[in-house]
Short mmCIF file of C-alpha atoms in Angstrom, two decimals:
data_model
loop_
_atom_site.label_atom_id
_atom_site.label_comp_id
_atom_site.label_asym_id
_atom_site.label_seq_id
_atom_site.Cartn_x
_atom_site.Cartn_y
_atom_site.Cartn_z
CA MET A 1 4.05 -6.64 -49.87
CA ASP A 2 1.12 -8.62 -48.43
CA ALA A 3 -2.13 -8.86 -49.37
CA GLY A 4 -3.74 -6.13 -47.11
CA SER A 5 -1.02 -3.87 -46.91
CA ARG A 6 -1.76 -1.89 -49.95
CA TYR A 7 -5.85 -0.84 -48.02
CA ARG A 8 -3.15 0.51 -45.33
CA LYS A 9 -3.55 4.35 -44.60
CA PHE A 10 -0.31 5.55 -44.57
CA ARG A 11 0.51 6.56 -40.89
CA PRO A 12 3.87 9.42 -41.25
CA PRO A 13 6.35 8.76 -38.14
CA LEU A 14 6.97 10.96 -35.64
CA VAL A 15 4.53 11.99 -35.26
CA ASP A 16 2.35 12.45 -32.25
CA GLN A 17 -1.27 10.60 -32.80
CA MET A 18 -3.56 13.11 -30.84
CA SER A 19 -2.31 16.11 -32.72
CA HIS A 20 -2.95 14.82 -35.72
CA LYS A 21 -6.59 13.03 -35.32
CA LYS A 22 -6.97 17.18 -33.93
CA ARG A 23 -5.89 18.53 -37.31
CA THR A 24 -7.49 15.63 -39.22
CA ARG A 25 -10.90 17.03 -37.57
CA GLU A 26 -10.41 20.56 -37.23
CA ASN A 27 -9.40 21.13 -41.09
CA LEU A 28 -12.63 23.19 -41.74
CA ASP A 29 -13.03 26.04 -43.65
CA ARG A 30 -14.99 29.19 -41.70
CA PHE A 31 -17.64 30.12 -44.71
CA ILE A 32 -18.38 26.35 -46.13
CA PRO A 33 -20.98 24.78 -43.72
CA ASN A 34 -19.95 21.38 -42.76
CA ARG A 35 -22.61 18.97 -44.01
CA SER A 36 -21.66 16.35 -41.54
CA ALA A 37 -22.57 18.29 -38.53
CA MET A 38 -26.05 19.88 -39.61
CA ASP A 39 -29.23 18.32 -38.67
CA PHE A 40 -31.64 18.35 -42.39
CA ASP A 41 -35.07 17.17 -40.27
CA TYR A 42 -34.51 19.73 -37.76
CA ALA A 43 -33.77 21.87 -40.47
CA HIS A 44 -37.32 20.55 -42.80
CA TYR A 45 -38.99 21.23 -39.69
CA MET A 46 -38.55 24.22 -39.04
CA LEU A 47 -38.35 25.65 -42.79
CA SER A 48 -41.63 24.11 -43.02
CA GLY A 49 -43.96 22.02 -40.08
CA GLY A 50 -43.76 25.83 -38.73
CA LYS A 51 -45.02 27.27 -41.57
CA VAL A 52 -47.87 24.77 -42.21
CA LYS A 53 -48.68 25.31 -38.11
CA LYS A 54 -49.14 28.68 -38.81
CA GLU A 55 -51.41 28.46 -41.83
CA HIS A 56 -53.93 25.61 -40.40
CA TYR A 57 -53.88 26.87 -37.12
CA GLY A 58 -57.91 27.54 -36.97
CA VAL A 59 -58.02 23.94 -37.98
CA ASN A 60 -56.12 22.35 -35.38
CA SER A 61 -58.00 20.19 -32.75
CA PRO A 62 -57.10 20.62 -29.27
CA SER A 63 -55.38 17.25 -28.78
CA LYS A 64 -53.76 18.52 -32.29
CA GLU A 65 -52.34 21.19 -30.52
CA ALA A 66 -50.89 19.11 -27.60
CA TYR A 67 -49.52 17.19 -29.79
CA SER A 68 -47.55 19.73 -31.93
CA LYS A 69 -47.05 21.43 -28.93
CA GLN A 70 -44.73 18.36 -27.72
CA LEU A 71 -43.50 17.93 -30.97
CA ALA A 72 -41.63 21.24 -31.07
CA GLU A 73 -40.62 20.81 -27.80
CA ILE A 74 -38.95 17.70 -28.29
CA PHE A 75 -37.07 18.69 -31.41
CA ASN A 76 -36.19 22.29 -30.02
CA MET A 77 -33.76 20.51 -27.42
CA ASN A 78 -31.34 24.04 -27.12
CA ARG A 79 -31.13 24.37 -30.82
CA THR A 80 -31.17 27.57 -32.04
CA ARG A 81 -28.62 27.18 -35.46
CA ILE A 82 -28.78 25.10 -38.68
CA LEU A 83 -26.32 25.49 -39.75
CA ALA A 84 -22.61 24.28 -39.00
CA PHE A 85 -19.12 25.26 -39.18
CA LYS A 86 -17.84 22.76 -37.37
CA ASN A 87 -17.73 19.10 -36.53
CA LYS A 88 -19.94 17.90 -33.45
CA LEU A 89 -18.11 17.15 -29.71
CA PRO A 90 -17.50 13.40 -29.81
CA HIS A 91 -19.74 12.38 -27.07
CA SER A 92 -17.29 10.81 -24.66
CA ALA A 93 -18.12 6.68 -23.50
CA GLU A 94 -18.63 8.19 -19.98
CA ARG A 95 -18.96 11.55 -18.14
CA VAL A 96 -17.89 11.92 -15.27
CA SER A 97 -19.22 15.12 -13.29
CA GLU A 98 -16.54 16.27 -10.56
CA SER A 99 -17.79 19.08 -8.25
CA PRO A 100 -14.85 22.04 -7.31
CA SER A 101 -14.68 20.01 -3.60
CA SER A 102 -13.64 16.48 -5.15
CA ILE A 103 -11.34 17.96 -7.25
CA GLN A 104 -9.84 20.00 -4.41
CA GLN A 105 -10.02 16.45 -2.39
CA SER A 106 -8.43 14.74 -5.00
CA LYS A 107 -5.11 17.24 -5.14
CA THR A 108 -5.09 16.99 -0.90
CA ILE A 109 -4.43 13.00 -0.96
CA LYS A 110 -1.54 12.55 0.52
CA LYS A 111 0.40 10.25 -0.98
CA ARG A 112 0.82 6.52 0.66
CA ARG A 113 4.39 6.47 2.63
CA TYR A 114 6.83 3.99 1.06
CA ILE A 115 7.79 0.84 3.94
CA PRO A 116 10.64 -1.71 3.41
CA GLN A 117 9.28 -4.77 3.75
CA SER A 118 12.52 -6.11 4.93
CA SER A 119 15.10 -4.90 8.47
CA GLU A 120 18.02 -2.38 7.65
CA ARG A 121 19.53 -4.46 9.85
CA THR A 122 20.29 -8.14 11.79
CA LEU A 123 22.38 -8.96 14.99
CA ASP A 124 22.50 -11.82 16.72
CA ALA A 125 21.27 -11.73 19.92
CA PRO A 126 21.67 -15.05 22.13
CA ASP A 127 20.26 -16.34 24.55
CA ILE A 128 18.15 -13.64 25.00
CA LEU A 129 14.60 -15.37 26.69
CA ASP A 130 11.30 -16.61 25.33
CA ASP A 131 9.18 -15.39 27.58
CA PHE A 132 6.03 -13.13 26.93
CA TYR A 133 6.32 -11.17 30.77
CA LEU A 134 9.51 -9.91 30.71
CA ASN A 135 11.19 -6.29 28.91
CA LEU A 136 14.37 -7.18 27.66
CA LEU A 137 14.89 -4.41 25.07
CA ASP A 138 15.44 -0.43 25.25
CA TRP A 139 15.71 2.90 23.44
CA GLY A 140 17.64 5.61 25.44
CA SER A 141 17.85 9.54 24.38
CA ASN A 142 21.71 8.81 24.55
CA ASN A 143 20.74 6.79 20.70
CA VAL A 144 21.96 3.16 22.29
CA LEU A 145 20.30 0.30 22.54
CA ALA A 146 19.97 -2.00 25.46
CA ILE A 147 19.19 -5.91 25.66
CA ALA A 148 18.98 -8.72 28.02
CA LEU A 149 21.23 -11.78 26.73
CA GLY A 150 20.50 -14.31 30.13
CA ASN A 151 22.69 -13.41 32.63
CA SER A 152 24.34 -9.92 30.76
CA VAL A 153 23.50 -6.50 29.87
CA TYR A 154 25.07 -5.72 26.49
CA LEU A 155 24.62 -1.68 24.73
CA TRP A 156 24.56 -1.30 21.43
CA ASP A 157 25.65 2.17 20.23
CA ALA A 158 23.43 3.17 17.23
CA SER A 159 25.26 5.91 15.95
CA ASP A 160 28.57 3.49 14.87
CA GLY A 161 27.52 -0.12 15.64
CA SER A 162 29.92 -0.53 18.43
CA ALA A 163 28.58 -2.97 20.78
CA THR A 164 29.83 -3.35 24.53
CA GLU A 165 28.74 -5.96 27.79
CA LEU A 166 27.61 -3.23 31.07
CA LEU A 167 26.68 -6.43 33.45
CA ALA A 168 27.38 -10.27 33.86
CA VAL A 169 24.97 -11.13 37.14
CA ASP A 170 25.56 -15.09 38.66
CA ASP A 171 22.79 -17.43 38.11
CA ASP A 172 21.78 -16.88 41.93
CA PHE A 173 20.37 -13.38 40.92
CA GLY A 174 19.77 -14.36 37.17
CA PRO A 175 18.80 -14.56 34.58
CA VAL A 176 17.84 -10.56 33.85
CA THR A 177 13.84 -9.45 33.58
CA ALA A 178 14.29 -6.27 32.52
CA VAL A 179 16.13 -2.72 31.36
CA SER A 180 15.17 0.73 30.93
CA TRP A 181 16.77 4.33 30.69
CA SER A 182 16.11 6.68 32.33
CA PRO A 183 14.76 10.08 31.11
CA ASP A 184 18.68 11.46 30.28
CA GLY A 185 20.22 8.29 28.56
CA ARG A 186 22.68 8.00 31.51
CA HIS A 187 21.62 6.14 34.16
CA LEU A 188 19.90 2.12 32.94
CA ALA A 189 17.83 0.26 35.73
CA VAL A 190 18.46 -3.25 35.79
CA GLY A 191 15.41 -5.81 36.99
CA LEU A 192 17.12 -9.12 38.19
CA ASN A 193 15.21 -12.82 38.55
CA ASN A 194 15.71 -12.70 42.04
CA SER A 195 13.66 -9.32 43.27
CA HIS A 196 16.43 -6.76 43.44
CA VAL A 197 16.11 -3.66 40.82
CA GLN A 198 19.41 -2.22 40.24
CA LEU A 199 20.31 1.26 38.86
CA TRP A 200 23.77 1.49 36.49
CA ASN A 201 26.01 4.50 35.51
CA THR A 202 26.41 3.78 32.09
CA LEU A 203 29.55 6.72 30.77
CA GLN A 204 32.31 5.06 28.84
CA GLY A 205 35.34 4.89 30.58
CA SER A 206 32.83 4.68 34.61
CA SER A 207 30.40 2.40 33.23
CA ARG A 208 29.27 0.97 37.33
CA LEU A 209 26.33 -0.30 39.71
CA LEU A 210 24.80 3.14 42.17
CA ARG A 211 22.68 1.38 43.60
CA THR A 212 20.68 -1.97 44.41
CA LEU A 213 16.57 -1.27 45.15
CA ARG A 214 14.62 -4.12 46.70
CA GLY A 215 11.17 -4.65 47.50
CA HIS A 216 9.73 -7.02 45.58
CA ARG A 217 9.48 -10.72 46.98
CA LEU A 218 9.57 -12.35 43.65
CA ARG A 219 11.61 -12.03 40.02
CA VAL A 220 10.93 -7.92 38.36
CA GLY A 221 9.45 -8.30 35.04
CA SER A 222 8.77 -4.50 34.03
CA LEU A 223 10.30 -0.86 34.80
CA ASP A 224 9.51 2.64 33.62
CA TRP A 225 10.62 6.38 34.25
CA ASN A 226 8.70 9.28 35.66
CA GLY A 227 11.40 11.65 35.65
CA HIS A 228 13.16 10.23 39.33
CA ILE A 229 11.16 7.87 40.11
CA LEU A 230 11.92 4.60 39.32
CA THR A 231 8.32 2.09 39.11
CA THR A 232 8.61 -1.55 38.94
CA GLY A 233 6.79 -4.34 38.86
CA GLY A 234 7.18 -7.97 40.09
CA MET A 235 5.58 -11.53 40.02
CA ASP A 236 4.49 -10.51 43.60
CA SER A 237 1.59 -8.57 42.29
CA MET A 238 3.08 -5.32 43.22
CA ILE A 239 3.55 -2.35 42.04
CA ILE A 240 6.00 0.38 43.90
CA ASN A 241 7.34 3.96 42.79
CA ASN A 242 11.04 4.24 43.77
CA ASP A 243 12.77 8.05 44.46
CA VAL A 244 16.07 6.96 43.33
CA ARG A 245 17.64 10.29 44.78
CA VAL A 246 16.34 9.61 48.57
CA ARG A 247 18.31 6.34 50.99
CA SER A 248 13.95 5.22 51.26
CA HIS A 249 13.71 5.39 47.77
CA ILE A 250 10.17 3.12 48.08
CA VAL A 251 7.50 6.08 48.02
CA GLY A 252 4.87 4.72 46.67
CA THR A 253 2.97 1.04 46.27
CA TYR A 254 -0.06 0.44 43.79
CA ARG A 255 -2.26 -2.66 45.26
CA GLY A 256 -4.73 -4.36 42.28
CA HIS A 257 -3.51 -6.59 40.55
CA ASN A 258 -3.61 -10.44 41.68
CA GLN A 259 -1.19 -12.17 39.18
CA GLU A 260 2.59 -11.35 37.51
CA ILE A 261 2.61 -7.20 36.82
CA CYS A 262 3.88 -7.44 32.51
CA GLY A 263 3.65 -3.88 31.34
CA LEU A 264 3.75 -0.38 32.85
CA LYS A 265 4.06 2.59 31.33
CA TRP A 266 3.97 6.40 32.67
CA SER A 267 1.52 8.83 30.46
CA ALA A 268 3.52 11.88 28.87
CA SER A 269 2.52 13.79 31.51
CA GLY A 270 3.56 11.54 34.70
CA GLN A 271 -0.26 12.04 36.27
CA GLN A 272 -1.20 8.88 35.00
CA LEU A 273 0.26 5.04 35.08
CA ALA A 274 -1.20 2.56 33.07
CA SER A 275 -0.14 -1.05 34.16
CA GLY A 276 -0.91 -4.61 32.79
CA GLY A 277 -0.90 -7.68 34.37
CA ASN A 278 -0.98 -12.00 33.93
CA ASP A 279 -4.69 -11.76 35.71
CA ASN A 280 -6.15 -10.05 32.43
CA LEU A 281 -6.38 -6.73 33.88
CA VAL A 282 -5.84 -3.19 32.61
CA HIS A 283 -5.33 -0.54 35.43
CA ILE A 284 -5.04 3.15 35.75
CA TRP A 285 -3.35 4.88 38.61
CA SER A 286 -2.76 8.74 39.71
CA ILE A 287 0.72 9.42 40.17
CA SER A 288 -0.96 11.47 43.94
CA MET A 289 -2.87 7.80 44.74
CA GLY A 290 0.41 5.62 45.29
CA SER A 291 0.48 5.65 48.60
CA ALA A 292 0.41 3.01 51.32
CA ASN A 293 -2.31 3.41 53.32
CA SER A 294 -4.52 3.21 50.68
CA THR A 295 -6.90 0.14 50.21
CA HIS A 296 -8.66 1.32 47.02
CA GLN A 297 -6.07 3.62 44.58
CA TRP A 298 -7.04 2.61 40.63
CA VAL A 299 -8.56 5.04 38.92
CA HIS A 300 -9.91 3.06 36.29
CA ARG A 301 -9.83 -1.43 36.12
CA MET A 302 -10.96 -2.32 32.66
CA THR A 303 -11.06 -6.60 32.67
CA ASP A 304 -12.19 -7.07 28.88
CA HIS A 305 -9.10 -8.31 27.83
CA THR A 306 -9.43 -12.25 28.25
CA ALA A 307 -5.30 -13.02 28.38
CA ALA A 308 -2.50 -11.48 29.79
CA VAL A 309 -2.02 -7.73 28.74
CA LYS A 310 1.72 -6.58 28.48
CA ALA A 311 1.45 -4.05 25.09
CA LEU A 312 0.51 -0.91 26.49
CA SER A 313 1.71 2.77 24.34
CA TRP A 314 0.36 5.79 25.06
CA CYS A 315 -1.13 7.98 22.52
CA PRO A 316 1.42 11.00 21.96
CA PHE A 317 -1.31 12.91 19.79
CA GLN A 318 -4.41 12.32 22.67
CA SER A 319 -3.38 12.70 25.84
CA ASN A 320 -5.97 10.35 27.61
CA MET A 321 -6.01 7.35 25.78
CA VAL A 322 -3.73 4.30 25.85
CA ALA A 323 -3.79 0.88 23.70
CA SER A 324 -3.22 -2.08 25.36
CA GLY A 325 -3.03 -5.71 23.40
CA GLY A 326 -3.81 -9.35 24.45
CA GLY A 327 -2.23 -12.50 24.59
CA VAL A 328 -2.62 -15.45 22.76
CA GLY A 329 -6.20 -15.98 24.46
CA ASP A 330 -6.99 -12.36 23.66
CA GLN A 331 -5.29 -11.55 20.47
CA CYS A 332 -6.90 -7.93 20.61
CA ILE A 333 -6.15 -4.40 20.84
CA LYS A 334 -8.58 -1.89 22.91
CA PHE A 335 -8.23 1.96 22.58
CA TRP A 336 -9.88 3.27 26.17
CA ASN A 337 -10.38 6.39 27.21
CA THR A 338 -8.72 7.41 30.23
CA ASN A 339 -10.75 10.01 31.99
CA THR A 340 -14.04 7.41 31.58
CA GLY A 341 -12.87 3.99 31.73
CA ALA A 342 -14.98 3.45 28.30
CA CYS A 343 -13.13 0.82 25.76
CA LEU A 344 -13.25 3.39 22.62
CA ASN A 345 -12.18 0.18 20.12
CA SER A 346 -11.41 -2.80 20.19
CA VAL A 347 -9.46 -5.21 17.33
CA ASN A 348 -9.38 -8.71 16.85
CA THR A 349 -5.79 -9.10 15.26
CA GLY A 350 -5.91 -12.59 14.84
CA SER A 351 -2.50 -13.75 16.76
CA GLN A 352 -0.38 -12.64 20.40
CA VAL A 353 -0.43 -8.83 20.75
CA CYS A 354 3.55 -8.53 22.40
CA SER A 355 3.76 -4.66 21.80
CA LEU A 356 2.48 -2.00 21.38
CA LEU A 357 4.66 1.54 19.53
CA TRP A 358 2.93 4.55 18.46
CA ASN A 359 3.67 7.10 15.11
CA ARG A 360 4.95 10.43 16.67
CA HIS A 361 4.97 11.68 13.39
CA ASP A 362 1.78 10.17 11.78
CA ARG A 363 -1.67 9.09 13.15
CA GLU A 364 -0.64 5.40 13.30
CA LEU A 365 0.38 2.13 14.98
CA LEU A 366 3.12 -0.35 15.42
CA SER A 367 2.09 -3.99 17.06
CA SER A 368 4.66 -6.76 17.08
CA HIS A 369 2.86 -10.60 17.20
CA GLY A 370 3.68 -14.18 17.78
CA PHE A 371 1.72 -17.57 16.05
CA THR A 372 1.34 -18.15 13.37
CA ASP A 373 3.12 -15.57 11.30
CA ASN A 374 5.16 -13.47 13.63
CA GLN A 375 4.58 -9.88 12.31
CA LEU A 376 4.94 -6.48 12.65
CA THR A 377 1.90 -4.79 11.53
CA VAL A 378 1.65 -0.82 10.90
CA TRP A 379 -2.46 -0.15 11.30
CA LYS A 380 -4.09 3.10 10.76
CA TYR A 381 -5.83 4.90 13.64
CA PRO A 382 -8.70 5.32 14.01
CA SER A 383 -9.58 3.53 10.90
CA MET A 384 -7.29 0.57 11.93
CA THR A 385 -6.80 -0.26 8.31
CA LYS A 386 -3.45 -2.27 7.87
CA ILE A 387 -1.15 0.00 5.85
CA SER A 388 1.65 -3.58 6.03
CA GLU A 389 2.94 -6.45 7.42
CA LEU A 390 6.17 -6.94 8.09
CA LEU A 391 8.07 -10.47 7.77
CA GLY A 392 10.94 -11.32 8.98
CA HIS A 393 11.46 -13.12 12.63
CA THR A 394 10.62 -16.57 12.89
CA SER A 395 9.93 -16.65 15.95
CA ARG A 396 7.44 -14.41 18.15
CA VAL A 397 8.39 -10.71 18.67
CA LEU A 398 8.42 -10.43 22.06
CA TYR A 399 9.86 -6.86 22.21
CA MET A 400 10.20 -3.34 20.57
CA ALA A 401 11.61 0.07 21.79
CA GLN A 402 11.83 3.17 19.51
CA SER A 403 14.37 5.13 18.74
CA PRO A 404 15.03 8.71 19.87
CA ASP A 405 13.74 9.88 16.82
CA GLY A 406 10.49 8.01 16.54
CA TYR A 407 11.87 6.59 13.04
CA THR A 408 13.31 3.76 13.43
CA VAL A 409 11.91 0.52 15.43
CA ALA A 410 13.87 -2.21 17.00
CA THR A 411 12.53 -5.71 17.80
CA ALA A 412 13.59 -9.04 19.72
CA ALA A 413 12.71 -11.79 18.95
CA ALA A 414 12.92 -15.70 19.98
CA ASP A 415 14.55 -16.45 17.19
CA GLU A 416 17.66 -14.80 18.71
CA THR A 417 18.04 -12.12 16.79
CA LEU A 418 17.59 -8.48 16.74
CA ARG A 419 16.68 -6.37 14.31
CA LEU A 420 15.82 -2.75 12.78
CA TRP A 421 13.02 -1.63 10.95
CA ASN A 422 12.41 2.17 8.73
CA VAL A 423 9.25 1.00 9.84
CA PHE A 424 8.00 5.03 10.52
CA GLY A 425 10.16 7.29 7.32
CA ASN A 426 12.71 8.94 7.17
CA PRO A 427 13.73 12.07 9.40
CA LYS A 428 13.51 15.28 7.20
CA GLU A 429 16.89 16.04 5.41
CA THR A 430 18.27 19.69 6.19
CA LYS A 431 21.32 20.65 3.79
CA PRO A 432 24.02 21.98 5.40
CA VAL A 433 24.30 25.51 5.98
CA LEU A 434 27.35 26.61 4.01
CA LYS A 435 29.92 28.41 6.49
CA ARG A 436 31.36 31.89 5.21
CA LYS A 437 35.59 31.64 4.95
CA LEU A 438 37.42 34.37 6.51
CA GLU A 439 39.87 34.51 3.33
CA PRO A 440 38.66 35.87 -0.56
CA PHE A 441 37.69 33.59 -3.27
CA PHE A 442 36.73 30.81 -0.87
CA ASP A 443 35.06 29.54 -3.43
CA LEU A 444 37.44 29.32 -6.15
CA ALA A 445 38.86 25.38 -5.75
CA GLN A 446 42.56 25.99 -4.12
CA ILE A 447 45.65 23.09 -4.83
CA ARG A 448 46.90 22.42 -0.73
#
């Protein structure tokens, strides 16, 4: 036994410390006052001081009377008992007063969603072009990814992981400069370096070229659908609306940019088109103004960016707002009110903004970047605080596409890899409904 062990208080095993302390503190007799909890100074004052004051009331001067009154107030701070039968409550080291509203607010704070820091899957993407002005990746409503690799276009089925080559063009036509799925997921538009746009039927067993659209003079790097209207943007600074149902497919053009069109995005309503160009401009167009006879067609022209604008994404929960991202000389994400043309906010990201995607299930924005970190950044809107940064690509992340359910994001970079990220959460799992069998005792185990 060591020298100090005999002075240690014995602690019984397997007893909760808090409950043991509580029993020790409250082991009192209900009929015997607890001397340690009584205030004898106050008791003496009440038993003697008060009487003296009354006996000599007549001889007190006004100053002494005021002093006695003040002294009585100090001693009489809400104390009404002299005898105490319980210990005083211990004074907390730090008093925290919470109003009902703050307590309710703490209960309603949403738990932050876990975002995996690594990609779920990584696929090879050899020969993908390292070109900021092109759009080489798209994810269709049929759950199939289309990616352009050099002169070829490949389809990757996300449901079973199978990959097929859709097409390969000659060097006179290629390389492929843009891909875009039709809304129904049955047709794929393919922009080419020779200024042509091909329309392909992608149904298994019947993949074939349906038609070729002509109208541009230089390569076509931007495509987007609005119903049966395929809008194309080229290096010739032209934007053309093509009705793919009719022979004379050009039904409207937009003129306003003076350099290559880098990005095209139709609003969810199909009434407004946002375009970004290598001239650092963002234009908002109306579908009703796509006429070859009009000279001043844009609804709004935004000149705030200081580098090429490729990244464009319409807000899913605010129909009159679009986000745009600038290149390496700008590095900003800007938010625009498309009704007024006003810039609502601007955030400097510190690197080239290559692509933007909104979370369809929450108020979040995903951006992909170039030098120096080649990262994906998840932003909380509207505060634009960083929720997470995802690393993995070793070169600028030029292309992004979102799965049909909106939860998974595919990215393609100049490091020749295609990665799948679980960025926006998981679909809510629904329990399968048990189908009632017709035979009796179907819920019992059977041997067949």
